[in-house]
Coordinates of C-alpha atoms in Angstrom, one line a residue:
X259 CA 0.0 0.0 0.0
X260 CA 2.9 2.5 1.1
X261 CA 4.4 1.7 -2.6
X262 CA 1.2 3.0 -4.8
X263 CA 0.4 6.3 -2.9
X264 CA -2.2 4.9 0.1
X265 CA -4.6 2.8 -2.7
X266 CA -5.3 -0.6 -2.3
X267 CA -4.5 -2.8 -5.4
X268 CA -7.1 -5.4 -6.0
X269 CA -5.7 -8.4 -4.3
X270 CA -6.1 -6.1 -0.9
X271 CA -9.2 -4.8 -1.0
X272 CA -10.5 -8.5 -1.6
X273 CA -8.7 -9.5 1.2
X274 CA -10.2 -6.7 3.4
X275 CA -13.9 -7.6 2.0
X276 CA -13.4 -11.3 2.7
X277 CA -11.6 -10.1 6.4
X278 CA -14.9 -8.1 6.9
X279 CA -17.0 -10.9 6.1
X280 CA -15.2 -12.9 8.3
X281 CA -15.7 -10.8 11.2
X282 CA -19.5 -9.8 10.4
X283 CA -20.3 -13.9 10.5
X284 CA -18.0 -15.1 13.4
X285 CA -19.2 -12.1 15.7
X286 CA -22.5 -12.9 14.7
X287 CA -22.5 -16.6 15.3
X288 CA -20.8 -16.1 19.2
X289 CA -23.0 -13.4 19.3
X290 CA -26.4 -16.1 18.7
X291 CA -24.4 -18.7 20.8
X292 CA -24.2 -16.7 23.5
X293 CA -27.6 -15.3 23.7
X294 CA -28.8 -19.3 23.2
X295 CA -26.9 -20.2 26.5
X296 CA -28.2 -17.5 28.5
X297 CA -32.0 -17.7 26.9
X298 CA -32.1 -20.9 26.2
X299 CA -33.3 -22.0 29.9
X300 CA -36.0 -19.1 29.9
X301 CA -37.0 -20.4 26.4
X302 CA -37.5 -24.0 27.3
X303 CA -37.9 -24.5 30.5
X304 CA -41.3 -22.7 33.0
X305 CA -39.2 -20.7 35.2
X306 CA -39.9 -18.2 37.4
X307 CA -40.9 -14.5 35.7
X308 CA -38.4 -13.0 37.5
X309 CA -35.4 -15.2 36.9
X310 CA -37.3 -15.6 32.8
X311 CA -37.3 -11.9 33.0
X312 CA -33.5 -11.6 34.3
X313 CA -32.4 -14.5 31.8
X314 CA -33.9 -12.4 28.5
X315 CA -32.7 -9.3 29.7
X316 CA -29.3 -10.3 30.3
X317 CA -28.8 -11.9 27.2
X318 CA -30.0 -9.2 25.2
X319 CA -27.2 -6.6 26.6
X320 CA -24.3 -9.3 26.7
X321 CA -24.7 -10.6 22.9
X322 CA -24.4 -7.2 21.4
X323 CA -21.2 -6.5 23.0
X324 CA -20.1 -9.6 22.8
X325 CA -20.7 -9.0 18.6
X326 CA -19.0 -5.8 18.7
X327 CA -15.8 -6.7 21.0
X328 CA -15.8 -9.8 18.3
X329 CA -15.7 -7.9 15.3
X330 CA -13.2 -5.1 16.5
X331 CA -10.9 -7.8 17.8
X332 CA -11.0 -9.7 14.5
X333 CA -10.3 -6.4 12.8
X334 CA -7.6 -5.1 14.6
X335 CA -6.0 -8.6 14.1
X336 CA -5.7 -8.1 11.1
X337 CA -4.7 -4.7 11.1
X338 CA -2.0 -5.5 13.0
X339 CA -1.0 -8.4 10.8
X340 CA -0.5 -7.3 7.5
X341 CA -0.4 -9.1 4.5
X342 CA 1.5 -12.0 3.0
X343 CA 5.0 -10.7 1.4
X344 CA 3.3 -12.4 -1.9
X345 CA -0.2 -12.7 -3.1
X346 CA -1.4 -16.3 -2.2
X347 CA 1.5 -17.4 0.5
X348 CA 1.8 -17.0 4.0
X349 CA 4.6 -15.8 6.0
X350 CA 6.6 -18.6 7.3
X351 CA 5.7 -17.6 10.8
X352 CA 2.0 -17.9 10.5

């Protein structure tokens, strides 16, 4: 990127679209994992309204943040990493 004046060549902007992809559909499947474990009692089970109450709540405010804290993560990963030295290899490190 530093060698064509700050634009992306092809090969890494498909990267960053299939890196964004990534992100979008691993945060969103923790996210609906998450919210299963905590719901999922108050779904099948007759509980209490209170603890069905608590159950739904706290699902719906910890599998939102658990999406976003997933996605910036996976982001900032690669960020950080960079890209292969050459289109289609990985450094010998990874």
């Amino acid at each position: 990127m530093a060698d064509s004046g700050g634009r992306r060549n092809k090969a890494e902007r498909d990267a960053l679209t299939v890196e964004v992809g990534y992100a979008l559909c691993s945060a969103a499947f923790a996210a609906l994992i998450l919210y299963g474990a905590i719901a999922g009692p108050a779904l099948l089970f007759e509980l209490p309204h209170l603890a069905e109450s608590l159950l739904r709540h706290a699902a719906l405010v910890l599998a939102p943040v658990l999406f976003a804290v997933r996605l910036v993560s996976v982001l900032l990963r690669y960020r950080q990493a960079g890209q292969p030295s050459q289109p289609g290899r990985t450094r010998p490190d990874s």
